[in-house]
PDB file of C-alpha atoms and ligand atoms in Angstrom:
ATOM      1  CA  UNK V   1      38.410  71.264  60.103  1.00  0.00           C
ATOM      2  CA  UNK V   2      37.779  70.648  63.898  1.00  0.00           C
ATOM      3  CA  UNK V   3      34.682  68.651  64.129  1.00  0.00           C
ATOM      4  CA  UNK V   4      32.407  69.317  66.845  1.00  0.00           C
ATOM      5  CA  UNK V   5      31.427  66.341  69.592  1.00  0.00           C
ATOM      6  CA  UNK V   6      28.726  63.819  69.305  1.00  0.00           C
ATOM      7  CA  UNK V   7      25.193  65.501  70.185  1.00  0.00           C
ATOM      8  CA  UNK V   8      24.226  65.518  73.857  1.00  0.00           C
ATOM      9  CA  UNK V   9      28.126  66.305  74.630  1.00  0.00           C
ATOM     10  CA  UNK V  10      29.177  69.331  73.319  1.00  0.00           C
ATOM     11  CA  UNK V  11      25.359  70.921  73.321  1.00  0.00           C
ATOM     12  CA  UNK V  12      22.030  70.491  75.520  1.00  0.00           C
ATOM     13  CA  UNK V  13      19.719  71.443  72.583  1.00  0.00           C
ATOM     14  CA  UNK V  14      17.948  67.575  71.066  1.00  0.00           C
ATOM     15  CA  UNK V  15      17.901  67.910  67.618  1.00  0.00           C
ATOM     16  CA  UNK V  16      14.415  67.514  67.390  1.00  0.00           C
ATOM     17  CA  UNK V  17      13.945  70.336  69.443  1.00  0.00           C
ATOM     18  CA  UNK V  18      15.956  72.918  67.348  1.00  0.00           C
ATOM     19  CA  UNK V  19      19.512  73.906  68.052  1.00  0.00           C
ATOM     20  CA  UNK V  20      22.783  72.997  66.684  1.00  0.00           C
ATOM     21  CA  UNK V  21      24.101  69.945  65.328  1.00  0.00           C
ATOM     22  CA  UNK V  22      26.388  68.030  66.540  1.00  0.00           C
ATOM     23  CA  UNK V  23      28.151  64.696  65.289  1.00  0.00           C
ATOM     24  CA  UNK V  24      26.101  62.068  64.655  1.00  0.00           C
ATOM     25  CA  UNK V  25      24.764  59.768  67.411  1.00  0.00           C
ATOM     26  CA  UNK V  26      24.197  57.125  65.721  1.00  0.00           C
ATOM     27  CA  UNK V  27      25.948  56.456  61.822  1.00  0.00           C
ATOM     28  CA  UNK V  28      24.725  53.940  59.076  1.00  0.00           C
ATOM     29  CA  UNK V  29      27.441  52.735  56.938  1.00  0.00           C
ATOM     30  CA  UNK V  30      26.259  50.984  53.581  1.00  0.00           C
ATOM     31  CA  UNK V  31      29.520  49.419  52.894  1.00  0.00           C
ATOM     32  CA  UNK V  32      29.422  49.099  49.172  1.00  0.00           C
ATOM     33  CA  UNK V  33      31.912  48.858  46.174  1.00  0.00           C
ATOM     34  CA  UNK V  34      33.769  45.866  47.523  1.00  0.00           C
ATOM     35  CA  UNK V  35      33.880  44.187  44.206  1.00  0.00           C
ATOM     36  CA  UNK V  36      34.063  46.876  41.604  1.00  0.00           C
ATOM     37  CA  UNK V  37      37.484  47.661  43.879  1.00  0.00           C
ATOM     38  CA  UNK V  38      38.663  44.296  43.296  1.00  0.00           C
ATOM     39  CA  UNK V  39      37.547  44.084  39.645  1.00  0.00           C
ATOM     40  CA  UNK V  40      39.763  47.297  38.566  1.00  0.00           C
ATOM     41  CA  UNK V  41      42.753  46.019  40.143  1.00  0.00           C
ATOM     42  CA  UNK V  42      42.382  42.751  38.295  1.00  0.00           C
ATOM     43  CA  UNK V  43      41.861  40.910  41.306  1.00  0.00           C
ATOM     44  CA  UNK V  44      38.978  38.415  42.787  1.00  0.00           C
ATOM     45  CA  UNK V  45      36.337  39.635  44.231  1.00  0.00           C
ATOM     46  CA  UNK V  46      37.154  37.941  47.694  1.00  0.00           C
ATOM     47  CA  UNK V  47      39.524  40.205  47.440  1.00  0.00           C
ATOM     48  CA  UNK V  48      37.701  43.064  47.549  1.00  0.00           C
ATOM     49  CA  UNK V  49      35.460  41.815  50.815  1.00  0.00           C
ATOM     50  CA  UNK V  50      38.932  41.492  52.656  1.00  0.00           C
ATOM     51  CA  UNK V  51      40.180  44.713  52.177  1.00  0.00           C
ATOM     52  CA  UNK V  52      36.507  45.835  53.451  1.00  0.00           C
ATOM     53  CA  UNK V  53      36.974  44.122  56.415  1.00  0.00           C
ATOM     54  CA  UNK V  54      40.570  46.034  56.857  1.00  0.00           C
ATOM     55  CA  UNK V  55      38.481  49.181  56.081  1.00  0.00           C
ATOM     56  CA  UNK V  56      35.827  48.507  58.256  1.00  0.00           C
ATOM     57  CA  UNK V  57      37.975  47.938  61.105  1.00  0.00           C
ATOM     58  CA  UNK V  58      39.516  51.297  60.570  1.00  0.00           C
ATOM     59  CA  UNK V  59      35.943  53.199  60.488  1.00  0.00           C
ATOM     60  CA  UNK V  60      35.140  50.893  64.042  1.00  0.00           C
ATOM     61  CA  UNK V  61      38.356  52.851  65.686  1.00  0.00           C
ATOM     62  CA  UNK V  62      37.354  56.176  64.049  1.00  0.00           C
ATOM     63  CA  UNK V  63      33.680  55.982  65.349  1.00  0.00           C
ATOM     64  CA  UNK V  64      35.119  55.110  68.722  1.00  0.00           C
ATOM     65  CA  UNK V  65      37.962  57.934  68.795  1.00  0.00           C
ATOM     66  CA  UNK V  66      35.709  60.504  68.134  1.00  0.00           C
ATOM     67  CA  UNK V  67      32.966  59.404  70.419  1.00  0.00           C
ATOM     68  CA  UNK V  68      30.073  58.072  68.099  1.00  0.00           C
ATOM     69  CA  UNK V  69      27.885  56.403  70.568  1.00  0.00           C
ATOM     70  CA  UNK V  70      26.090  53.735  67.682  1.00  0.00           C
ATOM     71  CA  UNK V  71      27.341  52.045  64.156  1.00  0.00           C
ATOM     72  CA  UNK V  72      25.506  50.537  62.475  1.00  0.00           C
ATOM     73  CA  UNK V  73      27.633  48.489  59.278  1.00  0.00           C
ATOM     74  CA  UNK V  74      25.706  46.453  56.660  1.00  0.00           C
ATOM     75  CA  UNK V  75      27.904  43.258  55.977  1.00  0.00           C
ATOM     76  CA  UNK V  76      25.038  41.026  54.247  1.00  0.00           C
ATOM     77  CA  UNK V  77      21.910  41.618  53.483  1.00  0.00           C
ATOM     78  CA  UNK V  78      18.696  39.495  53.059  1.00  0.00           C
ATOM     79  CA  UNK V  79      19.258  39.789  49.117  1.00  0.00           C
ATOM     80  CA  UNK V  80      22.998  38.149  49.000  1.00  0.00           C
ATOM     81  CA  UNK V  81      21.445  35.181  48.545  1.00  0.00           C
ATOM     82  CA  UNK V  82      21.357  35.382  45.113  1.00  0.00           C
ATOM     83  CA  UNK V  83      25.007  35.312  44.893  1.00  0.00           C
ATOM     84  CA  UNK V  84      27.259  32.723  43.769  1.00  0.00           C
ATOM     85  CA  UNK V  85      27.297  30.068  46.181  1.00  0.00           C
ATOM     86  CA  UNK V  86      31.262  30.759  46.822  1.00  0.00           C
ATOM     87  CA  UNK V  87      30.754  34.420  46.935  1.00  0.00           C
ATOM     88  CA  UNK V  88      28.200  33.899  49.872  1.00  0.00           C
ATOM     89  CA  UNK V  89      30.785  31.212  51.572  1.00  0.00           C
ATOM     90  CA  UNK V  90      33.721  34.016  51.652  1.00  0.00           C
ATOM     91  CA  UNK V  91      31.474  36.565  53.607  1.00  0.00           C
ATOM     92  CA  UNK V  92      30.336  33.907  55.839  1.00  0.00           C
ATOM     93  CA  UNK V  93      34.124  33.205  56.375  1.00  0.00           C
ATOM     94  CA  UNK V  94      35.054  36.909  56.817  1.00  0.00           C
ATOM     95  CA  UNK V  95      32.640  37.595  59.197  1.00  0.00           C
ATOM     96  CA  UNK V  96      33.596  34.537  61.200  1.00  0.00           C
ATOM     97  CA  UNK V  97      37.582  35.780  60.990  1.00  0.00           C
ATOM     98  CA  UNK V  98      36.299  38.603  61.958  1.00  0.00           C
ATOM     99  CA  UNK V  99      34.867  38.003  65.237  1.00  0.00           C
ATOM    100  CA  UNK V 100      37.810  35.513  65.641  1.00  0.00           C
ATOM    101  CA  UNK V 101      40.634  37.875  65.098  1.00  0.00           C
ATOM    102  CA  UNK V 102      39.171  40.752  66.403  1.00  0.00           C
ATOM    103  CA  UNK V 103      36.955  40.037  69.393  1.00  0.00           C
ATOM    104  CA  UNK V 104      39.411  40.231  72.182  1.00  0.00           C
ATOM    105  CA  UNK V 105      40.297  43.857  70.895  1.00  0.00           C
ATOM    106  CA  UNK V 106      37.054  45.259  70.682  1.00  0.00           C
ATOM    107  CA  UNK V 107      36.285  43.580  73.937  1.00  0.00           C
ATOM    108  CA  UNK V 108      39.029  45.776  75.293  1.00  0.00           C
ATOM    109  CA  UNK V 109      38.568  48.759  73.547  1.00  0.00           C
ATOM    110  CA  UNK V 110      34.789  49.503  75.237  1.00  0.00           C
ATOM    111  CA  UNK V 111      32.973  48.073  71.804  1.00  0.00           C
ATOM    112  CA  UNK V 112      29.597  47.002  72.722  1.00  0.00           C
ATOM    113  CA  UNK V 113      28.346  44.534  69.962  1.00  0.00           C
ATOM    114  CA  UNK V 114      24.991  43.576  68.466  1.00  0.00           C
ATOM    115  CA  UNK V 115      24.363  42.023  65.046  1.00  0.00           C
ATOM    116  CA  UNK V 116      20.996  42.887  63.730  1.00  0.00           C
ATOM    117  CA  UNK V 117      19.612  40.868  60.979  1.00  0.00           C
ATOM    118  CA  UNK V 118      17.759  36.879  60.962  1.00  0.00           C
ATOM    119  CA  UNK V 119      19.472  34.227  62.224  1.00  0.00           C
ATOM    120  CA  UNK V 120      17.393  31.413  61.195  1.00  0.00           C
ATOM    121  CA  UNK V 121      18.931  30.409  57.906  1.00  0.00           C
ATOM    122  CA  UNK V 122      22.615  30.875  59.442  1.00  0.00           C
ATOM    123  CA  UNK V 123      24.877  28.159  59.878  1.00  0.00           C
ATOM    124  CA  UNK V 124      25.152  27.059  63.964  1.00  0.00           C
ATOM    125  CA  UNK V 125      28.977  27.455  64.199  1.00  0.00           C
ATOM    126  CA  UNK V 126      27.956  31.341  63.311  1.00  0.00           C
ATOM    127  CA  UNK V 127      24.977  32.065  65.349  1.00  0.00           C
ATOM    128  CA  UNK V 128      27.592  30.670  68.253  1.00  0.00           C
ATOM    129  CA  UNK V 129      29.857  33.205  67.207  1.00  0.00           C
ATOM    130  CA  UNK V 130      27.326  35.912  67.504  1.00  0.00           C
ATOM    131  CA  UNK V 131      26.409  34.945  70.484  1.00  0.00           C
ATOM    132  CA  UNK V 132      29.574  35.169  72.208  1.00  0.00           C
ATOM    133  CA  UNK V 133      30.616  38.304  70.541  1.00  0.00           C
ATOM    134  CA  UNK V 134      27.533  39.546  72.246  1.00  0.00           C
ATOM    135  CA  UNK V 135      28.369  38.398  74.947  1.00  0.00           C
ATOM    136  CA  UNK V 136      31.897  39.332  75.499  1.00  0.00           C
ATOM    137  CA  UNK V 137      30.559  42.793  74.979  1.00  0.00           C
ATOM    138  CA  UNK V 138      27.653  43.120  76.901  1.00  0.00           C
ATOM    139  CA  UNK V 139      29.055  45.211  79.553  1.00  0.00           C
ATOM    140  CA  UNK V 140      30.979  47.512  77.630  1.00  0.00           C
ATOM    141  CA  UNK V 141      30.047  51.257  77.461  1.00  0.00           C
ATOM    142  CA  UNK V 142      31.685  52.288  74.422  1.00  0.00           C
ATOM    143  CA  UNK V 143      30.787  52.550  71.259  1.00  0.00           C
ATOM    144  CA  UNK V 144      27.699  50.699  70.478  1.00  0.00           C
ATOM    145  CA  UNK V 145      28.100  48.429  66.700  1.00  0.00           C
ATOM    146  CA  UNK V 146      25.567  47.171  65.048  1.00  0.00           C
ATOM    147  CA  UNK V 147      26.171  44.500  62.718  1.00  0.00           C
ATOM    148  CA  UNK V 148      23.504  44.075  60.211  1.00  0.00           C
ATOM    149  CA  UNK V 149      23.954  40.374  58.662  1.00  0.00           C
ATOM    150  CA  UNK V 150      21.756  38.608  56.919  1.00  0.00           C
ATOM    151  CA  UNK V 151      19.835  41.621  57.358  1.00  0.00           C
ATOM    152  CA  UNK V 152      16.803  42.850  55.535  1.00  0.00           C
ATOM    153  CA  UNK V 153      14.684  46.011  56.437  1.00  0.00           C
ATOM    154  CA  UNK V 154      11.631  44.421  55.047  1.00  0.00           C
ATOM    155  CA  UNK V 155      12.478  41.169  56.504  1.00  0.00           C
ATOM    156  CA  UNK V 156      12.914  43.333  59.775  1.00  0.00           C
ATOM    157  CA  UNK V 157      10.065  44.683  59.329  1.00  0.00           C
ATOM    158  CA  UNK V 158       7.970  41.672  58.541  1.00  0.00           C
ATOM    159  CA  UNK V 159       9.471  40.076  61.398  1.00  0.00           C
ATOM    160  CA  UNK V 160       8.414  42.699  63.637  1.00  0.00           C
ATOM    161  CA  UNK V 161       4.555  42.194  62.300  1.00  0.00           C
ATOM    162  CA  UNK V 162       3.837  38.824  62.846  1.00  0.00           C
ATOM    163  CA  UNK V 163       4.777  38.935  66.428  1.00  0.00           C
ATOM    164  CA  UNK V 164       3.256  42.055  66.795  1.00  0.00           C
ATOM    165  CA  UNK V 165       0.461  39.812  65.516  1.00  0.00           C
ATOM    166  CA  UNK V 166       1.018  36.912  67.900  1.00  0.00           C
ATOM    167  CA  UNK V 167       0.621  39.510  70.731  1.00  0.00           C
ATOM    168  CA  UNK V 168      -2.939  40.743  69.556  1.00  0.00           C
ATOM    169  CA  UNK V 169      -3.704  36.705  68.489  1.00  0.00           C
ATOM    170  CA  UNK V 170      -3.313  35.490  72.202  1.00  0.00           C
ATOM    171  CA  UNK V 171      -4.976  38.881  73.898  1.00  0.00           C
ATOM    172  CA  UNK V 172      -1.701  40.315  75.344  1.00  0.00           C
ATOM    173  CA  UNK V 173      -2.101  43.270  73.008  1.00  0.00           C
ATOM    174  CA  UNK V 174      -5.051  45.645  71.378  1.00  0.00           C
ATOM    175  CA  UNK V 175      -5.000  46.865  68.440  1.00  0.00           C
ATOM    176  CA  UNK V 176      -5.441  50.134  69.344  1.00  0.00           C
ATOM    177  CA  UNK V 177      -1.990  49.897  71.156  1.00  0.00           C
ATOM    178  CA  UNK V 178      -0.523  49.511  67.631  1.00  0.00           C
ATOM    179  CA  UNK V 179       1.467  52.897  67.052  1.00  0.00           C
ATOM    180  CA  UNK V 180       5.153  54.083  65.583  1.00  0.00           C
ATOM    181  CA  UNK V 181       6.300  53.672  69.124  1.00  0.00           C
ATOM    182  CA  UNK V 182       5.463  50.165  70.167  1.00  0.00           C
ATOM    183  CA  UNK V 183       6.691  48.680  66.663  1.00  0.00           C
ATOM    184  CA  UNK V 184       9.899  49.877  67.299  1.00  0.00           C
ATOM    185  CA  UNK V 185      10.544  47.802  70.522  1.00  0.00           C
ATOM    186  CA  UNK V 186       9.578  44.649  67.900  1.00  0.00           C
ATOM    187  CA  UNK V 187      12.798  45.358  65.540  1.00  0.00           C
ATOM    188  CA  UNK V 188      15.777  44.189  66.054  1.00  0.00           C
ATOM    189  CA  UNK V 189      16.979  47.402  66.462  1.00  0.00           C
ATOM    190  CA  UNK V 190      15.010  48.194  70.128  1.00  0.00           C
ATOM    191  CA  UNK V 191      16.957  50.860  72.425  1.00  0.00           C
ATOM    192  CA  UNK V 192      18.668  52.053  69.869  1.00  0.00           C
ATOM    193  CA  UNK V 193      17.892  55.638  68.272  1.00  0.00           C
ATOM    194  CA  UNK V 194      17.500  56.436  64.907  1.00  0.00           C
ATOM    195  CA  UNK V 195      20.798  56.784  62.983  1.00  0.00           C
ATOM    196  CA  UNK V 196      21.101  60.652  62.180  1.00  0.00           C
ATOM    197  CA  UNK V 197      23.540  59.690  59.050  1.00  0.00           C
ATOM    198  CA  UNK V 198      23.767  56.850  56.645  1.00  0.00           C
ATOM    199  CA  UNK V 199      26.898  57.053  54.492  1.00  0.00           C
ATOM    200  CA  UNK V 200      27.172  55.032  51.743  1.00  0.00           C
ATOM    201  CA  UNK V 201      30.404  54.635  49.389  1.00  0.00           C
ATOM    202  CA  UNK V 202      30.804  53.510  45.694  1.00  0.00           C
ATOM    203  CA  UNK V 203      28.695  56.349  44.306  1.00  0.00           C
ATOM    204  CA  UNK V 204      25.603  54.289  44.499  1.00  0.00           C
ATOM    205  CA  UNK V 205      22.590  56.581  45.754  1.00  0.00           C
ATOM    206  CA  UNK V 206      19.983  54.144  46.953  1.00  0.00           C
ATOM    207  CA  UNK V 207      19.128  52.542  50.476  1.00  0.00           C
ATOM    208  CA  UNK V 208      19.244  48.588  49.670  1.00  0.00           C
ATOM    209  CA  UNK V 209      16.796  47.472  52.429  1.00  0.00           C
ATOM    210  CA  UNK V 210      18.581  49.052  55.089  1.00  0.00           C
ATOM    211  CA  UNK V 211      16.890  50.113  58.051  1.00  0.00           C
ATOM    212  CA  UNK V 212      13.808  51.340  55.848  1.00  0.00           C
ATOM    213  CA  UNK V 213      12.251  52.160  58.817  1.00  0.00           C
ATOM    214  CA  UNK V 214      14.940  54.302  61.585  1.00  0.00           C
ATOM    215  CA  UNK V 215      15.518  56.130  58.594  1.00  0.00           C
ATOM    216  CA  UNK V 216      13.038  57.972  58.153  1.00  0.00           C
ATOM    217  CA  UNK V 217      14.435  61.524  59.071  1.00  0.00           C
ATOM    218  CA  UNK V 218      17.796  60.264  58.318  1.00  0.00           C
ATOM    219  CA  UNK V 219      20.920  62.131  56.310  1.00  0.00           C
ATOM    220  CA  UNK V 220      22.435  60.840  53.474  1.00  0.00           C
ATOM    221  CA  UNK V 221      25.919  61.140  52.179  1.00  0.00           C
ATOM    222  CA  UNK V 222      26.820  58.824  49.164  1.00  0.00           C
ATOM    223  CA  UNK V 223      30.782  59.363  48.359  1.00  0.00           C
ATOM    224  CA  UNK V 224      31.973  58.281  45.357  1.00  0.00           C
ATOM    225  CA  UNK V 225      34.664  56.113  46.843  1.00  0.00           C
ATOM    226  CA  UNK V 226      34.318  51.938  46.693  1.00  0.00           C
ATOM    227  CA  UNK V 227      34.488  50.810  50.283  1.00  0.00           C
ATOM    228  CA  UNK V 228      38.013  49.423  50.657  1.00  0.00           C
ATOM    229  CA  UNK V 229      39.442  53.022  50.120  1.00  0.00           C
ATOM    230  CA  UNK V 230      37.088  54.460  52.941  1.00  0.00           C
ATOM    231  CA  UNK V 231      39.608  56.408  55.161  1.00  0.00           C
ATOM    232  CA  UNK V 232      39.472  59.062  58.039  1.00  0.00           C
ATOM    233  CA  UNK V 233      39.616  61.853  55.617  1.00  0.00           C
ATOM    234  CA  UNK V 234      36.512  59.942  53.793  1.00  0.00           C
ATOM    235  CA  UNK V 235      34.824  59.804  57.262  1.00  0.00           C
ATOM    236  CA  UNK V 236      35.413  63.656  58.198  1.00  0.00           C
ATOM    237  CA  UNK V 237      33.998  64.618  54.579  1.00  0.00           C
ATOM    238  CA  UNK V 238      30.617  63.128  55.341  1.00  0.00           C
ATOM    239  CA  UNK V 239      31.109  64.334  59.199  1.00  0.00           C
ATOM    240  CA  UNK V 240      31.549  67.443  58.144  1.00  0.00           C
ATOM    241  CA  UNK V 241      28.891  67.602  55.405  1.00  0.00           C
ATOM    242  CA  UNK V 242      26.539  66.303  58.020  1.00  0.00           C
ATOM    243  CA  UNK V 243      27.227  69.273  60.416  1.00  0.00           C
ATOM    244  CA  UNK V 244      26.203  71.594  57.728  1.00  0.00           C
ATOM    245  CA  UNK V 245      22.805  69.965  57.312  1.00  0.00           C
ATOM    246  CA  UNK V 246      19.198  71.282  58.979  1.00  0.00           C
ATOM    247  CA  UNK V 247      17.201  69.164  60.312  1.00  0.00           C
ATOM    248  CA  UNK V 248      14.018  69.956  60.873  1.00  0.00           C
ATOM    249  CA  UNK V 249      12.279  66.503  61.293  1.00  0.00           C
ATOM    250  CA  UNK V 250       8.881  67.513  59.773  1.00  0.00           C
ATOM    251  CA  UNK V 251       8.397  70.742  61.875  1.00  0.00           C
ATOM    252  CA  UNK V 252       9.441  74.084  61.199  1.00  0.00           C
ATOM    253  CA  UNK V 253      12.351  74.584  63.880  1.00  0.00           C
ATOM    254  CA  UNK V 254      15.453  74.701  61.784  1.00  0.00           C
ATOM    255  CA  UNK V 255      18.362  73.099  63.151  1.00  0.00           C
ATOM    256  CA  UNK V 256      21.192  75.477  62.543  1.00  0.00           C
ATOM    257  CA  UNK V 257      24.567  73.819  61.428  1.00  0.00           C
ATOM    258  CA  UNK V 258      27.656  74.557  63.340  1.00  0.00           C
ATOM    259  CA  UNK V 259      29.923  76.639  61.446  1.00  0.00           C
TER     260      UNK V 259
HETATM  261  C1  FPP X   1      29.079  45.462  48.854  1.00  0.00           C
HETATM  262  O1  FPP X   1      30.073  45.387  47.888  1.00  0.00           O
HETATM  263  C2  FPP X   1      29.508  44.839  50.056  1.00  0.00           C
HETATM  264  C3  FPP X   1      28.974  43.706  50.564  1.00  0.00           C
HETATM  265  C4  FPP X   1      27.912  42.925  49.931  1.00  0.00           C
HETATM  266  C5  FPP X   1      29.473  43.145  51.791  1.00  0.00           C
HETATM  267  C6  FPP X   1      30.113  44.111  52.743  1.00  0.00           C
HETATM  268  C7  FPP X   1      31.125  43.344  53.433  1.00  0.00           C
HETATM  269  C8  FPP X   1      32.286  43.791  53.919  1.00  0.00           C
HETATM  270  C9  FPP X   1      32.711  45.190  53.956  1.00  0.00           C
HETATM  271  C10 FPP X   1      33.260  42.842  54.428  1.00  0.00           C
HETATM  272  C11 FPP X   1      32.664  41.804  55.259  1.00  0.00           C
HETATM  273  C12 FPP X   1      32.514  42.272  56.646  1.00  0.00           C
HETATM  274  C13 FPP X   1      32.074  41.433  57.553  1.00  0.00           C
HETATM  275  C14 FPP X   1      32.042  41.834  58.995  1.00  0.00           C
HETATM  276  C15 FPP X   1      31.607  40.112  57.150  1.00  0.00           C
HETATM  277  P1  FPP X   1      29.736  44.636  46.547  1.00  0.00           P
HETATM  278  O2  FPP X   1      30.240  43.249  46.647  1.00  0.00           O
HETATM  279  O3  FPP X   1      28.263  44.715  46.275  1.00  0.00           O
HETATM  280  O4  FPP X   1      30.539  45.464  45.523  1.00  0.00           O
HETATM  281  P2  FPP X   1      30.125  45.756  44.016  1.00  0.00           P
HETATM  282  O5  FPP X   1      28.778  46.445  44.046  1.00  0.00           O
HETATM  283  O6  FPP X   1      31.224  46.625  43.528  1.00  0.00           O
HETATM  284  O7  FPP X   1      30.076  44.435  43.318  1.00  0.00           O
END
């Protein structure tokens, strides 16, 4: 099936305005299934994670071929905590290898980088790396990723309140400036639109904390699939399940899929 071009490109028509839709601008991926992958091959979960970073890497050069502007990947959320202690050491480690090994490529392929998430309770040697993966990327053009890690929408959200607070506390701020539009330049995700799709693998239908509140008019396609076996034809399912949608964002204008 040829899949039509991000929206803005291949049509003037916003989707909140009516018209058709296009590919996603911006795509959530809730990267889940990592261990029950690992578990039914007999093998550790660590196991598992690194094949999702293999598969994640593939969806980053899929989103980028076909001209996704934003990504937006959960990789650990505010919750994994509560895992074992050696559990929450390998994703530490894979994300590190990760930015390690694969820096230099994204920095050449256009990928502009941001993780979202608290730093606070990370270890220095990684809140360096983020830094400099930032960085690296800052002028790039490309496709936009979003790395939620140690990332919480509540948290997020929380976050966003008490310096929202701090504002009104030392007079910079009224409180009848408080609307939808000025808490979204407190979260970590300012500048960036709402995602349009959230996929999520392993057959798991829930959200998880993530980005509780850009996705409020979001679609949602859960695929049965655990994460490490997310492919291209995986992605152009939920593409092309997401051009079939209608969006009508509250209002009555029907967004018409493209056939
Ligand atoms: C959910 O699978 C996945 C995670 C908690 C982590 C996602 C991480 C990756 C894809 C790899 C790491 C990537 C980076 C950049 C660090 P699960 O462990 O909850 O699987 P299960 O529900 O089957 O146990």
């Amino acid at each position: 099936m040829p899949l039509p071009t991000p929206n803005g490109q291949s049509n003037s028509s916003s989707p909140k305005t009516g018209g058709k839709v296009g590919l996603p601008s911006h795509i959530g991926l809730i990267m889940d299934g990592n261990g029950r992958w690992a578990l039914k091959r007999g093998l550790p979960r660590f196991e598992g994670h690194r094949r999702g970073v293999e598969a994640l890497r593939q969806a980053v050069k899929l989103a980028s071929e076909l001209g996704i502007k934003y990504l937006t990947v959960y990789s650990f959320s505010s919750e994994n905590w509560s895992r074992p202690k050696e559990e929450i050491q390998d994703l530490m480690n894979l994300l590190k290898k990760f930015i390690r090994d694969d820096l230099e490529n994204l920095r050449k392929s256009d990928v502009n980088i941001r993780i979202i998430g608290d730093r606070e309770d990370l270890n220095l040697d990684i809140r360096n790396l983020l830094i400099e993966s930032e960085d690296a990327t800052k002028e790039n053009k490309g496709l936009n990723l979003q790395i939620a890690f140690n990332y919480g929408g509540r948290q997020e959200i929380a976050r966003a309140v008490r310096r929202i607070a701090k504002e009104v506390q030392d007079g910079h701020l009224a409180l009848n400036q408080i609307n939808p539009s000025l808490i979204e330049t407190f979260l970590d995700t300012v500048g960036v639109p709402d995602p349009d799709l959230i996929i999520r693998t392993s057959g798991e239908q829930r959200l998880s904390n993530f980005l509780l509140w850009q996705s409020a008019y979001s679609e949602f396609v859960f695929l049965p699939m655990n994460w490490p076996e997310f492919n291209r034809a995986a992605f152009e399912l939920a593409l092309g399940e997401y051009t079939h949608r209608k969006r009508r964002f509250g209002g009555l204008n029907t967004v018409e899929a493209v056939e």
